[in-house]
PDB file of C-alpha atoms in Angstrom:
ATOM      1  CA  MET A 109      78.882  35.178  26.977  1.00 53.00           C
ATOM      2  CA  ALA A 110      78.442  36.104  23.327  1.00 57.00           C
ATOM      3  CA  THR A 111      79.050  33.402  20.806  1.00 60.00           C
ATOM      4  CA  ARG A 112      81.646  33.799  18.142  1.00 62.00           C
ATOM      5  CA  SER A 113      79.096  34.123  15.322  1.00 66.00           C
ATOM      6  CA  THR A 114      77.109  36.773  17.231  1.00 73.00           C
ATOM      7  CA  THR A 115      80.239  38.837  17.730  1.00 85.00           C
ATOM      8  CA  ARG A 116      81.167  38.483  14.059  1.00 81.00           C
ATOM      9  CA  ALA A 117      77.640  39.455  12.997  1.00 78.00           C
ATOM     10  CA  ASN A 118      77.809  42.537  15.204  1.00 80.00           C
ATOM     11  CA  ARG A 119      81.156  43.512  13.671  1.00 79.00           C
ATOM     12  CA  TYR A 120      79.798  43.168  10.122  1.00 70.00           C
ATOM     13  CA  ALA A 121      76.639  45.107  11.015  1.00 71.00           C
ATOM     14  CA  LYS A 122      78.736  47.919  12.466  1.00 75.00           C
ATOM     15  CA  ARG A 123      80.912  48.046   9.327  1.00 70.00           C
ATOM     16  CA  ARG A 124      77.815  48.173   7.123  1.00 62.00           C
ATOM     17  CA  ARG A 125      76.305  51.023   9.151  1.00 67.00           C
ATOM     18  CA  LYS A 126      79.567  52.957   8.749  1.00 68.00           C
ATOM     19  CA  ARG A 127      79.638  52.364   4.968  1.00 60.00           C
ATOM     20  CA  VAL A 128      76.014  53.475   4.592  1.00 58.00           C
ATOM     21  CA  ALA A 129      76.546  56.563   6.765  1.00 62.00           C
ATOM     22  CA  ALA A 130      79.643  57.555   4.770  1.00 55.00           C
ATOM     23  CA  ARG A 131      77.739  57.625   1.461  1.00 57.00           C
ATOM     24  CA  ASP A 132      75.200  60.046   0.010  1.00 63.00           C
ATOM     25  CA  ASN A 133      71.957  58.110   0.330  1.00 66.00           C
ATOM     26  CA  ASP A 134      69.123  60.227  -0.963  1.00 81.00           C
ATOM     27  CA  LEU A 135      66.256  57.750  -1.440  1.00 86.00           C
ATOM     28  CA  THR A 136      63.179  59.275   0.177  1.00 89.00           C
ATOM     29  CA  ASP A 137      60.117  57.386   1.387  1.00 92.00           C
ATOM     30  CA  ALA A 138      58.079  58.944  -1.440  1.00 92.00           C
ATOM     31  CA  GLN A 139      60.617  57.730  -4.015  1.00 92.00           C
ATOM     32  CA  TRP A 140      60.584  54.247  -2.485  1.00 94.00           C
ATOM     33  CA  LEU A 141      56.778  54.132  -2.733  1.00 95.00           C
ATOM     34  CA  ALA A 142      56.990  55.308  -6.358  1.00 95.00           C
ATOM     35  CA  LEU A 143      59.519  52.552  -7.127  1.00 96.00           C
ATOM     36  CA  GLN A 144      57.270  49.907  -5.560  1.00 96.00           C
ATOM     37  CA  GLU A 145      54.285  51.157  -7.544  1.00 96.00           C
ATOM     38  CA  ALA A 146      56.222  51.350 -10.818  1.00 96.00           C
ATOM     39  CA  TRP A 147      57.631  47.824 -10.525  1.00 97.00           C
ATOM     40  CA  GLY A 148      54.409  46.304  -9.179  1.00 96.00           C
ATOM     41  CA  GLY A 149      56.268  43.502  -7.390  1.00 97.00           C
ATOM     42  CA  CYS A 150      59.723  41.985  -7.160  1.00 97.00           C
ATOM     43  CA  ALA A 151      61.958  43.540  -9.816  1.00 97.00           C
ATOM     44  CA  TYR A 152      63.828  40.273 -10.278  1.00 96.00           C
ATOM     45  CA  CYS A 153      61.325  37.399 -10.151  1.00 95.00           C
ATOM     46  CA  GLY A 154      58.065  39.353 -10.512  1.00 95.00           C
ATOM     47  CA  ALA A 155      56.517  38.052  -7.273  1.00 96.00           C
ATOM     48  CA  VAL A 156      53.479  40.086  -6.201  1.00 96.00           C
ATOM     49  CA  GLY A 157      51.700  40.189  -2.871  1.00 95.00           C
ATOM     50  CA  VAL A 158      54.898  39.707  -0.864  1.00 96.00           C
ATOM     51  CA  ALA A 159      56.748  42.123   1.398  1.00 96.00           C
ATOM     52  CA  LEU A 160      59.270  44.031  -0.697  1.00 97.00           C
ATOM     53  CA  GLN A 161      62.733  45.044   0.434  1.00 96.00           C
ATOM     54  CA  ARG A 162      65.078  47.712  -0.881  1.00 95.00           C
ATOM     55  CA  ASP A 163      67.855  46.107  -2.894  1.00 96.00           C
ATOM     56  CA  CYS A 164      70.849  47.992  -4.224  1.00 94.00           C
ATOM     57  CA  MET A 165      71.687  46.712  -7.699  1.00 94.00           C
ATOM     58  CA  LEU A 166      75.273  47.740  -6.992  1.00 92.00           C
ATOM     59  CA  ALA A 167      75.727  46.565  -3.414  1.00 91.00           C
ATOM     60  CA  ILE A 168      76.743  48.955  -0.632  1.00 87.00           C
ATOM     61  CA  SER A 169      79.811  46.762  -0.074  1.00 86.00           C
ATOM     62  CA  ARG A 170      80.820  47.393  -3.701  1.00 88.00           C
ATOM     63  CA  GLY A 171      80.355  51.157  -3.576  1.00 87.00           C
ATOM     64  CA  GLY A 172      76.621  51.431  -4.279  1.00 88.00           C
ATOM     65  CA  ARG A 173      74.238  53.878  -2.625  1.00 88.00           C
ATOM     66  CA  TYR A 174      70.570  54.080  -1.720  1.00 88.00           C
ATOM     67  CA  THR A 175      69.443  56.205  -4.678  1.00 89.00           C
ATOM     68  CA  VAL A 176      66.532  55.977  -7.112  1.00 89.00           C
ATOM     69  CA  ALA A 177      68.877  54.836  -9.883  1.00 90.00           C
ATOM     70  CA  ASN A 178      70.429  52.042  -7.794  1.00 93.00           C
ATOM     71  CA  VAL A 179      67.521  50.670  -5.734  1.00 95.00           C
ATOM     72  CA  VAL A 180      64.830  48.239  -6.863  1.00 97.00           C
ATOM     73  CA  PRO A 181      62.094  46.531  -4.851  1.00 98.00           C
ATOM     74  CA  CYS A 182      62.625  42.810  -4.430  1.00 97.00           C
ATOM     75  CA  CYS A 183      61.252  39.923  -2.414  1.00 97.00           C
ATOM     76  CA  GLY A 184      63.197  38.590   0.554  1.00 96.00           C
ATOM     77  CA  SER A 185      64.134  35.424  -1.304  1.00 97.00           C
ATOM     78  CA  CYS A 186      65.767  37.286  -4.203  1.00 97.00           C
ATOM     79  CA  ASN A 187      67.443  39.773  -1.857  1.00 96.00           C
ATOM     80  CA  ALA A 188      68.960  36.997   0.259  1.00 95.00           C
ATOM     81  CA  SER A 189      70.025  35.029  -2.811  1.00 96.00           C
ATOM     82  CA  LYS A 190      71.615  38.018  -4.554  1.00 95.00           C
ATOM     83  CA  CYS A 191      73.421  39.132  -1.396  1.00 92.00           C
ATOM     84  CA  ASN A 192      76.163  41.481  -2.643  1.00 91.00           C
ATOM     85  CA  SER A 193      76.528  39.936  -6.101  1.00 94.00           C
ATOM     86  CA  GLU A 194      76.551  42.048  -9.228  1.00 93.00           C
ATOM     87  CA  VAL A 195      72.968  42.035 -10.525  1.00 95.00           C
ATOM     88  CA  THR A 196      73.500  40.758 -14.080  1.00 94.00           C
ATOM     89  CA  THR A 197      75.893  38.008 -12.992  1.00 94.00           C
ATOM     90  CA  TRP A 198      73.418  36.885 -10.340  1.00 96.00           C
ATOM     91  CA  MET A 199      70.515  36.928 -12.836  1.00 96.00           C
ATOM     92  CA  ARG A 200      72.470  34.753 -15.275  1.00 96.00           C
ATOM     93  CA  ARG A 201      73.302  32.307 -12.502  1.00 96.00           C
ATOM     94  CA  LYS A 202      69.625  32.119 -11.449  1.00 96.00           C
ATOM     95  CA  LYS A 203      68.515  31.880 -15.102  1.00 96.00           C
ATOM     96  CA  LEU A 204      66.335  34.990 -14.837  1.00 95.00           C
ATOM     97  CA  ASP A 205      65.616  37.218 -17.853  1.00 95.00           C
ATOM     98  CA  GLU A 206      68.456  39.724 -17.612  1.00 95.00           C
ATOM     99  CA  LYS A 207      67.521  41.663 -20.758  1.00 96.00           C
ATOM    100  CA  ALA A 208      63.885  42.118 -19.688  1.00 96.00           C
ATOM    101  CA  PHE A 209      65.041  43.343 -16.271  1.00 97.00           C
ATOM    102  CA  LEU A 210      67.468  45.885 -17.735  1.00 96.00           C
ATOM    103  CA  VAL A 211      64.881  47.204 -20.210  1.00 97.00           C
ATOM    104  CA  ARG A 212      62.277  47.490 -17.445  1.00 96.00           C
ATOM    105  CA  GLN A 213      64.772  49.160 -15.098  1.00 96.00           C
ATOM    106  CA  PHE A 214      65.549  51.744 -17.791  1.00 95.00           C
ATOM    107  CA  GLU A 215      61.821  52.387 -18.364  1.00 95.00           C
ATOM    108  CA  VAL A 216      61.099  52.772 -14.640  1.00 95.00           C
ATOM    109  CA  SER A 217      64.081  55.103 -14.112  1.00 91.00           C
ATOM    110  CA  ARG A 218      63.047  57.214 -17.076  1.00 92.00           C
ATOM    111  CA  ALA A 219      59.416  57.405 -15.909  1.00 91.00           C
ATOM    112  CA  LEU A 220      60.446  58.434 -12.397  1.00 89.00           C
ATOM    113  CA  ALA A 221      62.846  61.051 -13.764  1.00 84.00           C
ATOM    114  CA  ALA A 222      60.042  62.414 -15.968  1.00 84.00           C
ATOM    115  CA  ALA A 223      57.730  62.619 -12.954  1.00 80.00           C
ATOM    116  CA  VAL A 224      60.278  64.794 -11.144  1.00 71.00           C
ATOM    117  CA  ASP A 225      61.378  66.801 -14.198  1.00 63.00           C
ATOM    118  CA  PRO A 226      58.924  66.611 -17.156  1.00 61.00           C
ATOM    119  CA  ALA A 227      61.641  67.738 -19.605  1.00 62.00           C
ATOM    120  CA  ALA A 228      63.799  64.720 -18.626  1.00 53.00           C
ATOM    121  CA  GLY A 229      61.312  62.186 -19.993  1.00 51.00           C
ATOM    122  CA  GLN A 230      61.044  63.673 -23.492  1.00 56.00           C
ATOM    123  CA  ASP A 231      63.012  62.362 -26.457  1.00 54.00           C
ATOM    124  CA  GLU A 232      65.266  64.811 -28.207  1.00 46.00           C
TER     125      GLU A 232
END
């Protein structure tokens, strides 16, 4: 007989799969590798040499998608801690450098956009 928590976990997992399937998620494996290389470790705490997970800055449960602009590599500890919190609120709560993260995220996004479309990375 399934326990109550197992049944609840299965229900939540099924809901999540439906939400993900209903969205346009266009993050390719090549883009994910480029993100990992560009960040060089956990985007939030800077940990290197650990397994990195895909984290949506705007959580799937809050309308986010798996796209280059919304996904950052992070360690399991940061991913579990952030859960579905809004990224800047979570960073303030954890006393992480929010400004440095946002500047770096902008730089990485711009560099990846320039790699795909060289005209996108040039200043006007």
